[in-house]
């Protein structure tokens, strides 16, 4: 099993110095690079302090400039917010500046609140149509002049400038629904999944959907990656801090997901956990069971279950409003005590 890191610049309140967040994020990526992580993933989100990533390609270029071998991934760009020529060029520039380390992920977005500001009138449930038009078009733009007269974009002959260094840039799709699994497999894309705070059964469901898509397509040679919030701890204090942090983050995440509560100056209000759909998912014991939380031995056991399921790469999602020092201790334990079991 290979390991990836997903990390955001995040502030849960305005007392947190953005410079400290910046430095912490880079340190985590550099640590992952030195430890042999395969990819560092940057997200795209807008007008939210808990996920500061208005342009993932900026973050990827920054990380690449301060690392040696780790690949830099966009996990993921929201296709509906971009013009294909713009996205193809931005992504290819990262590949040039990183020396050929680009991994490009496309997705359909998560928050209707964000669509209401970035793409007014578009229902998040329909945004996959933009992704499906965008992905093959980016590949074509990387090859040369393209004239496009599609549903969502139209333009005369144009090409991506620059072109990527890699002959074939790895492409990724964020998938949860069967239609997206089918599309990813049919279009020779790798797949990343995020079961949120749901139990192992959700990951099993994703694997089953992938297997069905592979059977229909007659084969697939991609990578199946699964992301979980991750925290490794070896004392009760860090354990309690981690559980409190994820419960707080889920309350704010629930706010922007279901638009229940205000967002003031980029900070989502905490929604009462009792008001969230599927409230059992925020029960402390269930969170510790469902997420990649626990002692090094517990985390190793969980990872081996994912490996047995057929997960090719595990994405260590570090961001959850957790104290930066606790995040760092978790990363140290993961690298020193967990990863050796998988080499």
GROMACS .gro file of C-alpha atoms in nm:
model
  343
    1UNK     CA    1   0.000   0.000   0.000
    2UNK     CA    2   0.122   0.348  -0.089
    3UNK     CA    3   0.062   0.658   0.122
    4UNK     CA    4  -0.054   1.005   0.028
    5UNK     CA    5  -0.102   1.321   0.236
    6UNK     CA    6  -0.400   1.557   0.207
    7UNK     CA    7  -0.362   1.877   0.403
    8UNK     CA    8  -0.526   2.219   0.401
    9UNK     CA    9  -0.436   2.559   0.525
   10UNK     CA   10  -0.704   2.586   0.791
   11UNK     CA   11  -0.808   2.834   1.056
   12UNK     CA   12  -1.093   2.762   1.294
   13UNK     CA   13  -1.087   3.112   1.442
   14UNK     CA   14  -0.925   3.446   1.372
   15UNK     CA   15  -0.677   3.409   1.659
   16UNK     CA   16  -0.474   3.163   1.453
   17UNK     CA   17  -0.188   3.327   1.263
   18UNK     CA   18  -0.210   3.239   0.893
   19UNK     CA   19   0.172   3.246   0.878
   20UNK     CA   20   0.192   2.971   1.139
   21UNK     CA   21  -0.062   2.769   0.939
   22UNK     CA   22   0.141   2.826   0.623
   23UNK     CA   23   0.463   2.710   0.783
   24UNK     CA   24   0.301   2.408   0.948
   25UNK     CA   25   0.145   2.292   0.621
   26UNK     CA   26   0.474   2.307   0.435
   27UNK     CA   27   0.655   2.127   0.717
   28UNK     CA   28   0.403   1.841   0.701
   29UNK     CA   29   0.444   1.811   0.323
   30UNK     CA   30   0.822   1.815   0.354
   31UNK     CA   31   0.805   1.548   0.622
   32UNK     CA   32   0.585   1.334   0.396
   33UNK     CA   33   0.834   1.384   0.115
   34UNK     CA   34   1.126   1.267   0.329
   35UNK     CA   35   0.928   0.965   0.453
   36UNK     CA   36   0.843   0.840   0.105
   37UNK     CA   37   0.480   0.944   0.070
   38UNK     CA   38   0.384   0.926  -0.296
   39UNK     CA   39   0.156   1.231  -0.339
   40UNK     CA   40   0.063   1.548  -0.149
   41UNK     CA   41  -0.292   1.663  -0.227
   42UNK     CA   42  -0.424   2.020  -0.230
   43UNK     CA   43  -0.797   2.088  -0.240
   44UNK     CA   44  -1.000   2.368  -0.397
   45UNK     CA   45  -1.247   2.564  -0.185
   46UNK     CA   46  -1.359   2.923  -0.167
   47UNK     CA   47  -1.450   3.172   0.106
   48UNK     CA   48  -1.391   2.925   0.389
   49UNK     CA   49  -1.118   2.966   0.649
   50UNK     CA   50  -1.137   2.596   0.743
   51UNK     CA   51  -1.014   2.508   0.392
   52UNK     CA   52  -0.806   2.791   0.248
   53UNK     CA   53  -0.740   2.681  -0.109
   54UNK     CA   54  -0.868   2.931  -0.368
   55UNK     CA   55  -0.626   2.792  -0.627
   56UNK     CA   56  -0.480   2.445  -0.564
   57UNK     CA   57  -0.221   2.497  -0.837
   58UNK     CA   58  -0.054   2.772  -0.633
   59UNK     CA   59  -0.020   2.536  -0.338
   60UNK     CA   60   0.111   2.255  -0.555
   61UNK     CA   61   0.376   2.478  -0.713
   62UNK     CA   62   0.484   2.602  -0.370
   63UNK     CA   63   0.510   2.250  -0.231
   64UNK     CA   64   0.700   2.123  -0.534
   65UNK     CA   65   0.951   2.404  -0.500
   66UNK     CA   66   1.030   2.294  -0.142
   67UNK     CA   67   1.036   1.915  -0.186
   68UNK     CA   68   1.241   1.661  -0.376
   69UNK     CA   69   1.040   1.363  -0.497
   70UNK     CA   70   0.683   1.372  -0.367
   71UNK     CA   71   0.429   1.424  -0.643
   72UNK     CA   72   0.182   1.711  -0.615
   73UNK     CA   73  -0.187   1.650  -0.670
   74UNK     CA   74  -0.496   1.857  -0.717
   75UNK     CA   75  -0.753   1.679  -0.506
   76UNK     CA   76  -0.968   1.806  -0.660
   77UNK     CA   77  -1.037   2.100  -0.890
   78UNK     CA   78  -1.406   2.174  -0.928
   79UNK     CA   79  -1.459   2.160  -1.304
   80UNK     CA   80  -1.762   2.390  -1.294
   81UNK     CA   81  -1.552   2.679  -1.161
   82UNK     CA   82  -1.293   2.668  -1.440
   83UNK     CA   83  -1.262   2.730  -1.813
   84UNK     CA   84  -1.093   2.431  -1.982
   85UNK     CA   85  -0.815   2.637  -2.142
   86UNK     CA   86  -0.742   2.803  -1.808
   87UNK     CA   87  -0.737   2.475  -1.615
   88UNK     CA   88  -0.527   2.291  -1.874
   89UNK     CA   89  -0.268   2.568  -1.874
   90UNK     CA   90  -0.254   2.607  -1.495
   91UNK     CA   91  -0.213   2.235  -1.445
   92UNK     CA   92   0.050   2.198  -1.718
   93UNK     CA   93   0.247   2.487  -1.567
   94UNK     CA   94   0.264   2.296  -1.238
   95UNK     CA   95   0.401   1.997  -1.425
   96UNK     CA   96   0.668   2.211  -1.589
   97UNK     CA   97   0.769   2.388  -1.267
   98UNK     CA   98   0.769   2.066  -1.062
   99UNK     CA   99   0.978   1.871  -1.309
  100UNK     CA  100   0.694   1.640  -1.411
  101UNK     CA  101   0.529   1.565  -1.075
  102UNK     CA  102   0.169   1.666  -1.153
  103UNK     CA  103  -0.132   1.453  -1.060
  104UNK     CA  104  -0.457   1.615  -1.179
  105UNK     CA  105  -0.782   1.541  -1.000
  106UNK     CA  106  -1.123   1.666  -1.110
  107UNK     CA  107  -1.445   1.656  -0.915
  108UNK     CA  108  -1.795   1.786  -0.877
  109UNK     CA  109  -1.768   1.987  -0.558
  110UNK     CA  110  -1.924   1.932  -0.219
  111UNK     CA  111  -2.097   2.241  -0.085
  112UNK     CA  112  -2.408   2.393  -0.240
  113UNK     CA  113  -2.324   2.707  -0.046
  114UNK     CA  114  -2.005   2.735  -0.251
  115UNK     CA  115  -2.190   2.684  -0.580
  116UNK     CA  116  -2.435   2.957  -0.483
  117UNK     CA  117  -2.140   3.197  -0.485
  118UNK     CA  118  -1.905   3.053  -0.747
  119UNK     CA  119  -2.157   2.918  -0.999
  120UNK     CA  120  -2.500   3.062  -0.911
  121UNK     CA  121  -2.791   2.859  -1.038
  122UNK     CA  122  -2.601   2.529  -1.063
  123UNK     CA  123  -2.725   2.247  -0.843
  124UNK     CA  124  -2.429   2.059  -0.698
  125UNK     CA  125  -2.597   1.733  -0.800
  126UNK     CA  126  -2.566   1.834  -1.166
  127UNK     CA  127  -2.205   1.948  -1.150
  128UNK     CA  128  -2.068   1.608  -1.256
  129UNK     CA  129  -2.173   1.699  -1.612
  130UNK     CA  130  -1.912   1.974  -1.614
  131UNK     CA  131  -1.645   1.731  -1.494
  132UNK     CA  132  -1.734   1.480  -1.763
  133UNK     CA  133  -1.704   1.741  -2.037
  134UNK     CA  134  -1.387   1.892  -1.889
  135UNK     CA  135  -1.170   1.585  -1.842
  136UNK     CA  136  -1.128   1.464  -2.203
  137UNK     CA  137  -1.106   1.821  -2.322
  138UNK     CA  138  -0.807   1.896  -2.099
  139UNK     CA  139  -0.630   1.594  -2.241
  140UNK     CA  140  -0.699   1.718  -2.594
  141UNK     CA  141  -0.576   2.069  -2.512
  142UNK     CA  142  -0.251   1.920  -2.387
  143UNK     CA  143  -0.198   1.757  -2.728
  144UNK     CA  144  -0.258   2.058  -2.954
  145UNK     CA  145  -0.522   2.283  -3.107
  146UNK     CA  146  -0.883   2.195  -3.025
  147UNK     CA  147  -1.207   2.352  -3.141
  148UNK     CA  148  -1.484   2.287  -2.893
  149UNK     CA  149  -1.860   2.329  -2.917
  150UNK     CA  150  -1.984   2.155  -2.606
  151UNK     CA  151  -2.273   2.196  -2.368
  152UNK     CA  152  -2.089   2.407  -2.111
  153UNK     CA  153  -1.800   2.557  -2.306
  154UNK     CA  154  -1.748   2.670  -2.662
  155UNK     CA  155  -1.434   2.817  -2.816
  156UNK     CA  156  -1.243   2.833  -3.147
  157UNK     CA  157  -0.914   2.654  -3.203
  158UNK     CA  158  -0.689   2.678  -2.897
  159UNK     CA  159  -0.428   2.475  -2.714
  160UNK     CA  160  -0.279   2.457  -2.368
  161UNK     CA  161   0.029   2.670  -2.313
  162UNK     CA  162   0.246   2.528  -2.174
  163UNK     CA  163   0.220   2.156  -2.238
  164UNK     CA  164   0.297   1.912  -1.954
  165UNK     CA  165   0.641   1.755  -1.932
  166UNK     CA  166   0.487   1.413  -1.873
  167UNK     CA  167   0.371   1.223  -2.179
  168UNK     CA  168   0.071   1.103  -1.979
  169UNK     CA  169  -0.035   1.302  -1.675
  170UNK     CA  170  -0.210   1.079  -1.419
  171UNK     CA  171  -0.574   1.184  -1.398
  172UNK     CA  172  -0.794   1.129  -1.093
  173UNK     CA  173  -1.168   1.142  -1.033
  174UNK     CA  174  -1.332   1.187  -0.693
  175UNK     CA  175  -1.605   0.922  -0.694
  176UNK     CA  176  -1.896   0.822  -0.473
  177UNK     CA  177  -2.179   0.736  -0.714
  178UNK     CA  178  -2.189   0.446  -0.963
  179UNK     CA  179  -2.209   0.682  -1.262
  180UNK     CA  180  -1.883   0.848  -1.158
  181UNK     CA  181  -1.706   0.516  -1.103
  182UNK     CA  182  -1.818   0.410  -1.451
  183UNK     CA  183  -1.690   0.732  -1.603
  184UNK     CA  184  -1.353   0.712  -1.430
  185UNK     CA  185  -1.291   0.352  -1.535
  186UNK     CA  186  -1.405   0.412  -1.892
  187UNK     CA  187  -1.174   0.712  -1.921
  188UNK     CA  188  -0.861   0.553  -1.774
  189UNK     CA  189  -0.861   0.760  -1.456
  190UNK     CA  190  -0.748   0.679  -1.106
  191UNK     CA  191  -1.013   0.700  -0.834
  192UNK     CA  192  -1.012   0.863  -0.493
  193UNK     CA  193  -1.291   0.809  -0.241
  194UNK     CA  194  -1.372   0.972   0.092
  195UNK     CA  195  -1.621   0.787   0.317
  196UNK     CA  196  -1.640   1.093   0.546
  197UNK     CA  197  -1.715   0.967   0.899
  198UNK     CA  198  -1.908   0.661   0.786
  199UNK     CA  199  -1.807   0.309   0.888
  200UNK     CA  200  -1.600   0.056   0.697
  201UNK     CA  201  -1.914  -0.058   0.514
  202UNK     CA  202  -1.898   0.261   0.308
  203UNK     CA  203  -1.549   0.177   0.185
  204UNK     CA  204  -1.669  -0.175   0.105
  205UNK     CA  205  -1.954  -0.024  -0.099
  206UNK     CA  206  -1.710   0.191  -0.296
  207UNK     CA  207  -1.492  -0.109  -0.373
  208UNK     CA  208  -1.798  -0.304  -0.492
  209UNK     CA  209  -1.902  -0.016  -0.717
  210UNK     CA  210  -1.552  -0.001  -0.860
  211UNK     CA  211  -1.550  -0.376  -0.926
  212UNK     CA  212  -1.884  -0.348  -1.106
  213UNK     CA  213  -1.748  -0.067  -1.323
  214UNK     CA  214  -1.435  -0.268  -1.404
  215UNK     CA  215  -1.646  -0.568  -1.501
  216UNK     CA  216  -1.860  -0.355  -1.735
  217UNK     CA  217  -1.554  -0.194  -1.894
  218UNK     CA  218  -1.367  -0.521  -1.930
  219UNK     CA  219  -1.068  -0.411  -1.723
  220UNK     CA  220  -0.891  -0.119  -1.558
  221UNK     CA  221  -0.532  -0.045  -1.470
  222UNK     CA  222  -0.582   0.244  -1.230
  223UNK     CA  223  -0.521   0.320  -0.864
  224UNK     CA  224  -0.796   0.305  -0.602
  225UNK     CA  225  -0.719   0.550  -0.321
  226UNK     CA  226  -0.919   0.598  -0.004
  227UNK     CA  227  -0.900   0.901   0.225
  228UNK     CA  228  -0.971   0.919   0.597
  229UNK     CA  229  -0.913   1.177   0.867
  230UNK     CA  230  -0.605   1.040   1.041
  231UNK     CA  231  -0.461   1.083   1.388
  232UNK     CA  232  -0.218   0.849   1.563
  233UNK     CA  233  -0.176   0.900   1.936
  234UNK     CA  234  -0.006   0.729   2.226
  235UNK     CA  235  -0.156   0.916   2.521
  236UNK     CA  236  -0.501   1.005   2.654
  237UNK     CA  237  -0.449   1.380   2.621
  238UNK     CA  238  -0.383   1.370   2.245
  239UNK     CA  239  -0.668   1.122   2.202
  240UNK     CA  240  -0.915   1.354   2.375
  241UNK     CA  241  -0.786   1.656   2.183
  242UNK     CA  242  -0.828   1.471   1.854
  243UNK     CA  243  -1.185   1.359   1.927
  244UNK     CA  244  -1.285   1.710   2.032
  245UNK     CA  245  -1.128   1.858   1.719
  246UNK     CA  246  -1.300   1.625   1.473
  247UNK     CA  247  -1.638   1.673   1.640
  248UNK     CA  248  -1.594   2.048   1.612
  249UNK     CA  249  -1.487   2.023   1.249
  250UNK     CA  250  -1.783   1.800   1.164
  251UNK     CA  251  -2.020   2.051   1.318
  252UNK     CA  252  -1.881   2.323   1.094
  253UNK     CA  253  -1.867   2.090   0.795
  254UNK     CA  254  -2.233   2.009   0.857
  255UNK     CA  255  -2.308   2.381   0.854
  256UNK     CA  256  -2.176   2.431   0.500
  257UNK     CA  257  -2.307   2.097   0.373
  258UNK     CA  258  -2.668   2.151   0.476
  259UNK     CA  259  -2.658   2.533   0.503
  260UNK     CA  260  -2.775   2.521   0.863
  261UNK     CA  261  -2.602   2.809   1.034
  262UNK     CA  262  -2.416   3.119   0.926
  263UNK     CA  263  -2.066   3.167   0.788
  264UNK     CA  264  -1.919   3.489   0.924
  265UNK     CA  265  -1.605   3.628   0.761
  266UNK     CA  266  -1.524   3.281   0.633
  267UNK     CA  267  -1.577   3.101   0.964
  268UNK     CA  268  -1.873   2.858   0.971
  269UNK     CA  269  -2.072   2.861   1.291
  270UNK     CA  270  -2.069   2.542   1.492
  271UNK     CA  271  -2.389   2.347   1.428
  272UNK     CA  272  -2.524   2.148   1.720
  273UNK     CA  273  -2.415   1.791   1.659
  274UNK     CA  274  -2.762   1.670   1.753
  275UNK     CA  275  -2.897   1.858   1.449
  276UNK     CA  276  -2.676   1.677   1.199
  277UNK     CA  277  -2.818   1.400   0.984
  278UNK     CA  278  -2.689   1.063   1.100
  279UNK     CA  279  -2.583   1.200   1.437
  280UNK     CA  280  -2.444   0.859   1.542
  281UNK     CA  281  -2.151   0.937   1.315
  282UNK     CA  282  -2.029   1.204   1.556
  283UNK     CA  283  -2.043   0.980   1.862
  284UNK     CA  284  -1.685   0.974   1.999
  285UNK     CA  285  -1.655   0.596   2.010
  286UNK     CA  286  -1.790   0.560   1.656
  287UNK     CA  287  -1.557   0.828   1.525
  288UNK     CA  288  -1.260   0.652   1.677
  289UNK     CA  289  -1.375   0.327   1.520
  290UNK     CA  290  -1.465   0.465   1.175
  291UNK     CA  291  -1.179   0.707   1.118
  292UNK     CA  292  -0.807   0.633   1.100
  293UNK     CA  293  -0.769   0.717   1.468
  294UNK     CA  294  -0.592   0.519   1.736
  295UNK     CA  295  -0.264   0.391   1.866
  296UNK     CA  296  -0.001   0.282   1.614
  297UNK     CA  297  -0.116  -0.081   1.656
  298UNK     CA  298  -0.481   0.011   1.601
  299UNK     CA  299  -0.402   0.216   1.292
  300UNK     CA  300  -0.191  -0.065   1.148
  301UNK     CA  301  -0.482  -0.306   1.195
  302UNK     CA  302  -0.723  -0.069   1.019
  303UNK     CA  303  -0.485  -0.009   0.730
  304UNK     CA  304  -0.440  -0.381   0.679
  305UNK     CA  305  -0.818  -0.414   0.651
  306UNK     CA  306  -0.816  -0.150   0.376
  307UNK     CA  307  -0.527  -0.324   0.206
  308UNK     CA  308  -0.721  -0.651   0.212
  309UNK     CA  309  -1.019  -0.469   0.060
  310UNK     CA  310  -0.808  -0.371  -0.238
  311UNK     CA  311  -0.716  -0.013  -0.150
  312UNK     CA  312  -0.397   0.069  -0.342
  313UNK     CA  313  -0.319   0.398  -0.169
  314UNK     CA  314  -0.427   0.543   0.163
  315UNK     CA  315  -0.469   0.921   0.183
  316UNK     CA  316  -0.375   1.050   0.527
  317UNK     CA  317  -0.609   1.347   0.575
  318UNK     CA  318  -0.441   1.560   0.838
  319UNK     CA  319  -0.676   1.859   0.852
  320UNK     CA  320  -0.961   1.859   1.104
  321UNK     CA  321  -0.909   2.168   1.315
  322UNK     CA  322  -0.657   1.978   1.523
  323UNK     CA  323  -0.387   2.159   1.719
  324UNK     CA  324  -0.079   2.182   1.497
  325UNK     CA  325   0.152   2.029   1.756
  326UNK     CA  326  -0.080   1.728   1.792
  327UNK     CA  327  -0.092   1.696   1.413
  328UNK     CA  328   0.286   1.687   1.410
  329UNK     CA  329   0.306   1.421   1.679
  330UNK     CA  330   0.055   1.211   1.486
  331UNK     CA  331   0.262   1.240   1.169
  332UNK     CA  332   0.576   1.139   1.356
  333UNK     CA  333   0.407   0.828   1.495
  334UNK     CA  334   0.259   0.736   1.158
  335UNK     CA  335   0.596   0.761   0.983
  336UNK     CA  336   0.803   0.593   1.252
  337UNK     CA  337   0.568   0.325   1.383
  338UNK     CA  338   0.298   0.261   1.121
  339UNK     CA  339   0.459   0.292   0.778
  340UNK     CA  340   0.736   0.036   0.846
  341UNK     CA  341   0.466  -0.232   0.858
  342UNK     CA  342   0.386  -0.164   0.492
  343UNK     CA  343   0.731  -0.150   0.337
   0.00000   0.00000   0.00000
